[in-house]
Amino acid sequence: MPPDSDDSGTPATSIPSDTATSCTDQPSHVQAPLMLTTVFPTWEDFGVYMDEYQRQTFQVYVYKTSTSVVNRNKTITRQKGKILIPLELKFYAKTLICTYGGKPQYRGKGIRPRQNYRPKECPARMNVLLKRRPGNCDFSKPSGWRIVVTHHRAVHNHPLNAESFLVHPRNRKVENPMVLEAVSALRKAGVKQGVIRNYISEKEPNKKVTQADVNNLLRRIQDNNFIVPLPSPAPQIARFTTEGEDRARNEQSSELVSTTPPIDNVGARDQAPTVNIDELPIIHECSPMESDGHTINRQHQHFLKVSLGTFLSN
């Protein structure tokens, strides 16, 4: 469990020397590498870092509970506190647990045997909350606060590997805008679902897409009057230097220092691809045009003509 940061703002973290391995005395328990950074400027920065941390360690966390800033301010007012949290921060605290956490609740009547059930009472959990920045900060502004991981138990009672990580429903979700546009075109052309699944598997080889995933995707495209989401600018996994932290916040990250991926010495890293944040695709110039109610750009058009034509001709 990484301790809280000190008054200087430097995160006090534990750096794992070994990869995620099972304990000899408790073979069912797996200790995952801890986070190397536990202090973040915003909730968004925490989310970006958390996504990369999960990818590199094959963990999947979900939000269990959260406390809004509105409710926290009510408690502070009731206790006659003087410093309220800016509403722009939205959340005061969040609790995350492993996707296999919680107690199994069998709701079936025994007619059909349940082959698997996700909750396994995994003890891994994380507590994150807002804390005031040290020094003479203006606590009436979001820049006077920071997000701190106050507790993190990274012990799991199940294996952590690329196979289980990739088959998790969250990681099977297709999000590539060009692939989604192509799937929408295939659906309109009346292509069979099996062919669509093969196409997704070819373009997204790291997505272990099932037939049920394809059914759900096609239903979502049909029900939502599908419009292709364009990629967002590539996020950065970064944290501010200790000395220039407040200055960088005030200058809207002008002094932002990009760091290397957050985890070192992660076992079996080569078994699944890791995402280099700086190499995520960005569409710099878009030339929108209307086609059946969809907003697409030249890159999508070229992709549909070349990629779909090649695939369907095979």
mmCIF file of C-alpha atoms in Angstrom:
data_model
loop_
_atom_site.group_PDB
_atom_site.id
_atom_site.type_symbol
_atom_site.label_atom_id
_atom_site.label_comp_id
_atom_site.label_asym_id
_atom_site.label_seq_id
_atom_site.Cartn_x
_atom_site.Cartn_y
_atom_site.Cartn_z
ATOM 1 C CA MET A 1 0.000 0.000 0.000
ATOM 2 C CA PRO A 2 1.642 3.274 -1.077
ATOM 3 C CA PRO A 3 1.636 5.871 1.702
ATOM 4 C CA ASP A 4 0.294 9.354 1.201
ATOM 5 C CA SER A 5 2.522 12.071 -0.240
ATOM 6 C CA ASP A 6 4.601 14.317 1.987
ATOM 7 C CA ASP A 7 4.153 18.050 2.469
ATOM 8 C CA SER A 8 6.494 18.857 -0.402
ATOM 9 C CA GLY A 9 4.025 17.386 -2.898
ATOM 10 C CA THR A 10 6.339 14.583 -3.945
ATOM 11 C CA PRO A 11 4.495 11.253 -4.029
ATOM 12 C CA ALA A 12 5.849 8.675 -1.633
ATOM 13 C CA THR A 13 5.557 5.458 -3.589
ATOM 14 C CA SER A 14 6.886 1.961 -3.485
ATOM 15 C CA ILE A 15 8.612 0.745 -6.636
ATOM 16 C CA PRO A 16 8.247 -3.006 -7.116
ATOM 17 C CA SER A 17 11.497 -4.819 -7.740
ATOM 18 C CA ASP A 18 9.853 -7.932 -9.156
ATOM 19 C CA THR A 19 7.088 -8.643 -11.565
ATOM 20 C CA ALA A 20 3.625 -9.763 -10.489
ATOM 21 C CA THR A 21 4.149 -13.198 -8.977
ATOM 22 C CA SER A 22 2.297 -15.489 -6.655
ATOM 23 C CA CYS A 23 3.262 -15.591 -2.996
ATOM 24 C CA THR A 24 4.832 -18.856 -1.943
ATOM 25 C CA ASP A 25 2.808 -19.152 1.239
ATOM 26 C CA GLN A 26 -0.477 -18.234 -0.462
ATOM 27 C CA PRO A 27 -0.350 -19.463 -4.050
ATOM 28 C CA SER A 28 -3.831 -18.101 -4.763
ATOM 29 C CA HIS A 29 -2.714 -14.528 -4.032
ATOM 30 C CA VAL A 30 -0.971 -12.426 -6.679
ATOM 31 C CA GLN A 31 0.789 -9.175 -5.818
ATOM 32 C CA ALA A 32 0.586 -6.697 -8.684
ATOM 33 C CA PRO A 33 3.107 -3.867 -9.131
ATOM 34 C CA LEU A 34 2.114 -0.696 -7.311
ATOM 35 C CA MET A 35 1.558 2.656 -8.963
ATOM 36 C CA LEU A 36 4.696 4.760 -9.247
ATOM 37 C CA THR A 37 2.721 8.003 -9.033
ATOM 38 C CA THR A 38 -0.002 8.623 -6.471
ATOM 39 C CA VAL A 39 -0.558 12.391 -6.782
ATOM 40 C CA PHE A 40 -2.310 13.935 -9.795
ATOM 41 C CA PRO A 41 -3.336 17.482 -10.775
ATOM 42 C CA THR A 42 -6.867 16.543 -11.915
ATOM 43 C CA TRP A 43 -9.280 13.625 -12.035
ATOM 44 C CA GLU A 44 -8.682 13.472 -15.788
ATOM 45 C CA ASP A 45 -4.949 12.981 -15.263
ATOM 46 C CA PHE A 46 -5.672 10.220 -12.769
ATOM 47 C CA GLY A 47 -7.961 8.512 -15.276
ATOM 48 C CA VAL A 48 -5.360 8.582 -18.065
ATOM 49 C CA TYR A 49 -2.660 7.242 -15.766
ATOM 50 C CA MET A 50 -5.001 4.574 -14.407
ATOM 51 C CA ASP A 51 -5.845 3.325 -17.896
ATOM 52 C CA GLU A 52 -2.175 2.851 -18.741
ATOM 53 C CA TYR A 53 -1.434 1.283 -15.348
ATOM 54 C CA GLN A 54 -4.151 -1.312 -15.883
ATOM 55 C CA ARG A 55 -2.923 -2.100 -19.387
ATOM 56 C CA GLN A 56 0.617 -2.681 -18.233
ATOM 57 C CA THR A 57 -0.254 -4.817 -15.208
ATOM 58 C CA PHE A 58 -3.276 -6.719 -16.620
ATOM 59 C CA GLN A 59 -5.556 -5.451 -13.841
ATOM 60 C CA VAL A 60 -9.136 -4.261 -14.344
ATOM 61 C CA TYR A 61 -10.608 -1.876 -11.776
ATOM 62 C CA VAL A 62 -14.173 -0.597 -11.610
ATOM 63 C CA TYR A 63 -15.671 2.257 -9.608
ATOM 64 C CA LYS A 64 -17.599 0.986 -6.609
ATOM 65 C CA THR A 65 -18.590 4.197 -4.818
ATOM 66 C CA SER A 66 -18.016 7.926 -5.115
ATOM 67 C CA THR A 67 -18.704 11.060 -3.091
ATOM 68 C CA SER A 68 -19.619 14.215 -4.956
ATOM 69 C CA VAL A 69 -18.250 17.629 -4.083
ATOM 70 C CA VAL A 70 -21.809 18.811 -3.445
ATOM 71 C CA ASN A 71 -22.390 16.193 -0.747
ATOM 72 C CA ARG A 72 -18.963 16.752 0.764
ATOM 73 C CA ASN A 73 -19.578 20.505 0.997
ATOM 74 C CA LYS A 74 -22.854 19.810 2.787
ATOM 75 C CA THR A 75 -20.956 17.777 5.365
ATOM 76 C CA ILE A 76 -18.338 20.515 5.739
ATOM 77 C CA THR A 77 -21.044 23.141 6.233
ATOM 78 C CA ARG A 78 -22.864 20.977 8.763
ATOM 79 C CA GLN A 79 -19.616 20.619 10.696
ATOM 80 C CA LYS A 80 -19.126 24.403 10.510
ATOM 81 C CA GLY A 81 -16.057 24.121 8.302
ATOM 82 C CA LYS A 82 -14.784 27.191 6.488
ATOM 83 C CA ILE A 83 -13.057 25.783 3.410
ATOM 84 C CA LEU A 84 -15.422 24.448 0.768
ATOM 85 C CA ILE A 85 -14.350 22.504 -2.298
ATOM 86 C CA PRO A 86 -14.826 24.140 -5.730
ATOM 87 C CA LEU A 87 -17.805 22.622 -7.513
ATOM 88 C CA GLU A 88 -15.805 22.365 -10.745
ATOM 89 C CA LEU A 89 -13.941 19.372 -9.300
ATOM 90 C CA LYS A 90 -17.232 17.382 -9.214
ATOM 91 C CA PHE A 91 -15.954 14.476 -7.091
ATOM 92 C CA TYR A 92 -14.418 14.494 -3.633
ATOM 93 C CA ALA A 93 -13.613 10.789 -3.337
ATOM 94 C CA LYS A 94 -13.790 7.572 -5.334
ATOM 95 C CA THR A 95 -13.367 3.923 -4.400
ATOM 96 C CA LEU A 96 -12.229 1.405 -6.974
ATOM 97 C CA ILE A 97 -12.272 -2.373 -6.654
ATOM 98 C CA CYS A 98 -11.094 -5.194 -8.865
ATOM 99 C CA THR A 99 -13.629 -6.320 -11.445
ATOM 100 C CA TYR A 100 -13.570 -9.697 -9.654
ATOM 101 C CA GLY A 101 -14.349 -8.088 -6.294
ATOM 102 C CA GLY A 102 -17.601 -8.534 -4.426
ATOM 103 C CA LYS A 103 -19.488 -11.609 -3.344
ATOM 104 C CA PRO A 104 -21.096 -13.882 -5.941
ATOM 105 C CA GLN A 105 -24.875 -13.587 -5.985
ATOM 106 C CA TYR A 106 -26.373 -16.509 -7.817
ATOM 107 C CA ARG A 107 -29.747 -15.412 -9.167
ATOM 108 C CA GLY A 108 -30.495 -18.476 -11.269
ATOM 109 C CA LYS A 109 -33.014 -21.167 -10.388
ATOM 110 C CA GLY A 110 -30.776 -24.061 -11.351
ATOM 111 C CA ILE A 111 -32.457 -24.734 -14.675
ATOM 112 C CA ARG A 112 -29.331 -23.874 -16.650
ATOM 113 C CA PRO A 113 -25.948 -24.290 -14.971
ATOM 114 C CA ARG A 114 -23.920 -21.112 -14.717
ATOM 115 C CA GLN A 115 -20.522 -21.724 -16.297
ATOM 116 C CA ASN A 116 -18.764 -18.755 -14.747
ATOM 117 C CA TYR A 117 -19.443 -15.786 -12.517
ATOM 118 C CA ARG A 118 -17.170 -12.768 -12.338
ATOM 119 C CA PRO A 119 -17.232 -11.777 -8.619
ATOM 120 C CA LYS A 120 -14.665 -13.830 -6.711
ATOM 121 C CA GLU A 121 -14.291 -11.691 -3.580
ATOM 122 C CA CYS A 122 -10.986 -10.310 -4.861
ATOM 123 C CA PRO A 123 -9.544 -8.009 -2.146
ATOM 124 C CA ALA A 124 -7.833 -5.508 -4.477
ATOM 125 C CA ARG A 125 -9.115 -1.974 -3.946
ATOM 126 C CA MET A 126 -8.079 1.659 -4.155
ATOM 127 C CA ASN A 127 -9.202 4.856 -2.415
ATOM 128 C CA VAL A 128 -8.691 8.222 -4.102
ATOM 129 C CA LEU A 129 -9.727 11.640 -2.831
ATOM 130 C CA LEU A 130 -9.158 15.360 -3.101
ATOM 131 C CA LYS A 131 -6.630 17.001 -0.827
ATOM 132 C CA ARG A 132 -5.522 20.587 -0.450
ATOM 133 C CA ARG A 133 -2.183 21.476 -1.940
ATOM 134 C CA PRO A 134 0.533 22.382 0.550
ATOM 135 C CA GLY A 135 1.552 26.016 0.862
ATOM 136 C CA ASN A 136 -0.372 29.235 0.456
ATOM 137 C CA CYS A 137 -2.833 28.141 -2.216
ATOM 138 C CA ASP A 138 -6.197 29.579 -3.135
ATOM 139 C CA PHE A 139 -8.525 26.756 -2.097
ATOM 140 C CA SER A 140 -11.488 28.469 -3.724
ATOM 141 C CA LYS A 141 -10.020 27.463 -7.105
ATOM 142 C CA PRO A 142 -9.494 23.949 -8.498
ATOM 143 C CA SER A 143 -5.754 24.639 -8.773
ATOM 144 C CA GLY A 144 -5.591 24.679 -4.969
ATOM 145 C CA TRP A 145 -6.465 20.987 -4.814
ATOM 146 C CA ARG A 146 -4.962 17.725 -6.029
ATOM 147 C CA ILE A 147 -6.016 14.086 -6.362
ATOM 148 C CA VAL A 148 -4.221 11.649 -4.058
ATOM 149 C CA VAL A 149 -4.293 7.850 -3.926
ATOM 150 C CA THR A 150 -4.520 7.340 -0.170
ATOM 151 C CA HIS A 151 -4.846 3.559 -0.116
ATOM 152 C CA HIS A 152 -4.063 0.871 -2.657
ATOM 153 C CA ARG A 153 -4.137 -2.848 -2.041
ATOM 154 C CA ALA A 154 -2.903 -4.511 -5.216
ATOM 155 C CA VAL A 155 -3.299 -8.116 -4.048
ATOM 156 C CA HIS A 156 -5.555 -10.320 -6.178
ATOM 157 C CA ASN A 157 -6.897 -13.825 -5.644
ATOM 158 C CA HIS A 158 -6.813 -14.717 -9.345
ATOM 159 C CA PRO A 159 -4.159 -14.795 -12.083
ATOM 160 C CA LEU A 160 -3.068 -11.590 -13.804
ATOM 161 C CA ASN A 161 -2.192 -12.312 -17.409
ATOM 162 C CA ALA A 162 -2.720 -11.020 -20.913
ATOM 163 C CA GLU A 163 -5.307 -13.663 -21.793
ATOM 164 C CA SER A 164 -7.749 -12.837 -18.989
ATOM 165 C CA PHE A 165 -7.166 -9.115 -19.513
ATOM 166 C CA LEU A 166 -7.924 -9.163 -23.231
ATOM 167 C CA VAL A 167 -11.121 -11.220 -22.906
ATOM 168 C CA HIS A 168 -12.630 -8.833 -20.349
ATOM 169 C CA PRO A 169 -15.742 -7.139 -21.835
ATOM 170 C CA ARG A 170 -14.230 -3.674 -21.398
ATOM 171 C CA ASN A 171 -11.215 -4.615 -23.504
ATOM 172 C CA ARG A 172 -13.292 -6.355 -26.177
ATOM 173 C CA LYS A 173 -15.144 -3.144 -26.980
ATOM 174 C CA VAL A 174 -14.419 -1.822 -30.472
ATOM 175 C CA GLU A 175 -13.609 1.899 -30.370
ATOM 176 C CA ASN A 176 -11.557 2.512 -33.512
ATOM 177 C CA PRO A 177 -13.596 5.121 -35.453
ATOM 178 C CA MET A 178 -12.568 3.795 -38.862
ATOM 179 C CA VAL A 179 -13.445 0.215 -37.958
ATOM 180 C CA LEU A 180 -16.801 1.366 -36.583
ATOM 181 C CA GLU A 181 -17.526 3.249 -39.794
ATOM 182 C CA ALA A 182 -16.640 0.174 -41.819
ATOM 183 C CA VAL A 183 -18.870 -2.054 -39.680
ATOM 184 C CA SER A 184 -21.732 0.400 -40.173
ATOM 185 C CA ALA A 185 -21.212 0.224 -43.936
ATOM 186 C CA LEU A 186 -21.098 -3.577 -43.863
ATOM 187 C CA ARG A 187 -24.345 -3.697 -41.895
ATOM 188 C CA LYS A 188 -26.085 -1.447 -44.404
ATOM 189 C CA ALA A 189 -24.823 -3.652 -47.233
ATOM 190 C CA GLY A 190 -26.438 -6.691 -45.597
ATOM 191 C CA VAL A 191 -23.183 -8.502 -44.883
ATOM 192 C CA LYS A 192 -23.549 -11.481 -42.548
ATOM 193 C CA GLN A 193 -22.500 -11.130 -38.925
ATOM 194 C CA GLY A 194 -19.885 -13.857 -39.260
ATOM 195 C CA VAL A 195 -18.146 -11.881 -42.000
ATOM 196 C CA ILE A 196 -18.325 -8.718 -39.900
ATOM 197 C CA ARG A 197 -16.782 -10.554 -36.975
ATOM 198 C CA ASN A 198 -13.950 -11.794 -39.181
ATOM 199 C CA TYR A 199 -13.391 -8.261 -40.417
ATOM 200 C CA ILE A 200 -13.176 -6.876 -36.868
ATOM 201 C CA SER A 201 -10.781 -9.652 -35.876
ATOM 202 C CA GLU A 202 -8.584 -8.824 -38.859
ATOM 203 C CA LYS A 203 -8.468 -5.095 -38.156
ATOM 204 C CA GLU A 204 -8.392 -5.398 -34.353
ATOM 205 C CA PRO A 205 -6.322 -8.571 -33.710
ATOM 206 C CA ASN A 206 -5.960 -7.757 -30.005
ATOM 207 C CA LYS A 207 -9.733 -7.579 -29.507
ATOM 208 C CA LYS A 208 -11.100 -10.998 -28.577
ATOM 209 C CA VAL A 209 -14.506 -10.178 -30.026
ATOM 210 C CA THR A 210 -17.271 -12.748 -29.547
ATOM 211 C CA GLN A 211 -20.385 -13.237 -31.635
ATOM 212 C CA ALA A 212 -22.412 -11.684 -28.818
ATOM 213 C CA ASP A 213 -20.163 -8.608 -28.986
ATOM 214 C CA VAL A 214 -20.887 -8.287 -32.696
ATOM 215 C CA ASN A 215 -24.634 -8.618 -32.080
ATOM 216 C CA ASN A 216 -24.532 -5.899 -29.431
ATOM 217 C CA LEU A 217 -22.415 -3.613 -31.608
ATOM 218 C CA LEU A 218 -24.760 -3.927 -34.586
ATOM 219 C CA ARG A 219 -27.779 -3.326 -32.366
ATOM 220 C CA ARG A 220 -26.140 -0.220 -30.905
ATOM 221 C CA ILE A 221 -25.316 1.081 -34.377
ATOM 222 C CA GLN A 222 -28.895 0.526 -35.522
ATOM 223 C CA ASP A 223 -30.629 1.917 -32.428
ATOM 224 C CA ASN A 224 -28.476 5.022 -31.966
ATOM 225 C CA ASN A 225 -28.601 6.354 -35.547
ATOM 226 C CA PHE A 226 -24.886 5.711 -35.568
ATOM 227 C CA ILE A 227 -22.431 8.591 -36.032
ATOM 228 C CA VAL A 228 -18.727 7.812 -36.056
ATOM 229 C CA PRO A 229 -16.859 9.419 -33.128
ATOM 230 C CA LEU A 230 -13.654 11.097 -34.259
ATOM 231 C CA PRO A 231 -10.511 10.398 -32.236
ATOM 232 C CA SER A 232 -9.606 12.856 -29.502
ATOM 233 C CA PRO A 233 -6.148 14.439 -29.340
ATOM 234 C CA ALA A 234 -3.671 12.068 -27.768
ATOM 235 C CA PRO A 235 -3.608 12.380 -23.982
ATOM 236 C CA GLN A 236 -0.377 12.480 -22.048
ATOM 237 C CA ILE A 237 0.660 10.500 -19.030
ATOM 238 C CA ALA A 238 2.437 13.222 -17.104
ATOM 239 C CA ARG A 239 2.857 14.866 -13.779
ATOM 240 C CA PHE A 240 4.218 18.254 -12.821
ATOM 241 C CA THR A 241 7.661 18.767 -11.372
ATOM 242 C CA THR A 242 7.635 19.453 -7.665
ATOM 243 C CA GLU A 243 9.164 22.915 -7.897
ATOM 244 C CA GLY A 244 7.057 24.126 -10.790
ATOM 245 C CA GLU A 245 3.810 22.375 -9.941
ATOM 246 C CA ASP A 246 1.704 25.385 -9.005
ATOM 247 C CA ARG A 247 3.228 27.523 -11.736
ATOM 248 C CA ALA A 248 2.452 24.897 -14.330
ATOM 249 C CA ARG A 249 -1.146 24.629 -13.182
ATOM 250 C CA ASN A 250 -1.600 28.398 -13.436
ATOM 251 C CA GLU A 251 -0.071 28.456 -16.916
ATOM 252 C CA GLN A 252 -2.376 25.657 -18.101
ATOM 253 C CA SER A 253 0.264 22.983 -18.218
ATOM 254 C CA SER A 254 2.835 25.034 -20.128
ATOM 255 C CA GLU A 255 5.539 23.444 -18.023
ATOM 256 C CA LEU A 256 4.113 19.959 -18.304
ATOM 257 C CA VAL A 257 6.793 17.302 -18.192
ATOM 258 C CA SER A 258 6.061 14.116 -20.097
ATOM 259 C CA THR A 259 7.190 10.969 -18.391
ATOM 260 C CA THR A 260 7.854 7.449 -19.543
ATOM 261 C CA PRO A 261 5.146 4.821 -19.039
ATOM 262 C CA PRO A 262 4.343 4.584 -15.332
ATOM 263 C CA ILE A 263 5.274 1.005 -14.568
ATOM 264 C CA ASP A 264 8.637 -0.713 -14.781
ATOM 265 C CA ASN A 265 9.447 -4.393 -14.489
ATOM 266 C CA VAL A 266 5.974 -5.600 -15.360
ATOM 267 C CA GLY A 267 5.854 -9.321 -16.014
ATOM 268 C CA ALA A 268 4.804 -10.800 -19.318
ATOM 269 C CA ARG A 269 4.563 -7.366 -20.894
ATOM 270 C CA ASP A 270 5.250 -8.777 -24.337
ATOM 271 C CA GLN A 271 2.187 -10.988 -24.153
ATOM 272 C CA ALA A 272 -0.101 -8.061 -24.879
ATOM 273 C CA PRO A 273 0.559 -4.753 -26.603
ATOM 274 C CA THR A 274 0.991 -1.644 -24.508
ATOM 275 C CA VAL A 275 -0.205 1.706 -25.742
ATOM 276 C CA ASN A 276 2.313 4.464 -26.346
ATOM 277 C CA ILE A 277 0.253 7.537 -25.568
ATOM 278 C CA ASP A 278 2.356 9.758 -27.831
ATOM 279 C CA GLU A 279 1.717 7.479 -30.825
ATOM 280 C CA LEU A 280 -2.069 7.364 -30.620
ATOM 281 C CA PRO A 281 -3.634 8.429 -33.933
ATOM 282 C CA ILE A 282 -4.732 12.025 -34.263
ATOM 283 C CA ILE A 283 -6.722 13.375 -37.166
ATOM 284 C CA HIS A 284 -5.297 16.875 -37.615
ATOM 285 C CA GLU A 285 -7.300 18.022 -40.614
ATOM 286 C CA CYS A 286 -10.859 16.963 -41.292
ATOM 287 C CA SER A 287 -12.816 17.646 -44.426
ATOM 288 C CA PRO A 288 -16.366 16.861 -43.282
ATOM 289 C CA MET A 289 -18.944 15.722 -45.759
ATOM 290 C CA GLU A 290 -22.394 14.314 -45.305
ATOM 291 C CA SER A 291 -23.096 10.723 -46.315
ATOM 292 C CA ASP A 292 -26.328 9.114 -45.124
ATOM 293 C CA GLY A 293 -26.359 11.316 -42.054
ATOM 294 C CA HIS A 294 -22.803 10.393 -41.063
ATOM 295 C CA THR A 295 -20.013 12.899 -40.658
ATOM 296 C CA ILE A 296 -16.857 11.366 -42.058
ATOM 297 C CA ASN A 297 -13.518 12.680 -43.298
ATOM 298 C CA ARG A 298 -11.143 11.851 -46.111
ATOM 299 C CA GLN A 299 -9.231 9.357 -44.014
ATOM 300 C CA HIS A 300 -12.441 7.420 -43.339
ATOM 301 C CA GLN A 301 -13.394 7.523 -47.026
ATOM 302 C CA HIS A 302 -10.049 6.146 -48.137
ATOM 303 C CA PHE A 303 -10.247 3.473 -45.447
ATOM 304 C CA LEU A 304 -13.696 2.353 -46.575
ATOM 305 C CA LYS A 305 -12.794 2.179 -50.267
ATOM 306 C CA VAL A 306 -9.465 0.403 -49.927
ATOM 307 C CA SER A 307 -9.856 -1.696 -46.786
ATOM 308 C CA LEU A 308 -13.418 -2.874 -47.332
ATOM 309 C CA GLY A 309 -12.826 -3.513 -51.012
ATOM 310 C CA THR A 310 -9.796 -5.660 -50.286
ATOM 311 C CA PHE A 311 -11.532 -7.567 -47.490
ATOM 312 C CA LEU A 312 -14.739 -8.347 -49.383
ATOM 313 C CA SER A 313 -12.857 -9.416 -52.501
ATOM 314 C CA ASN A 314 -11.006 -12.159 -50.574
#
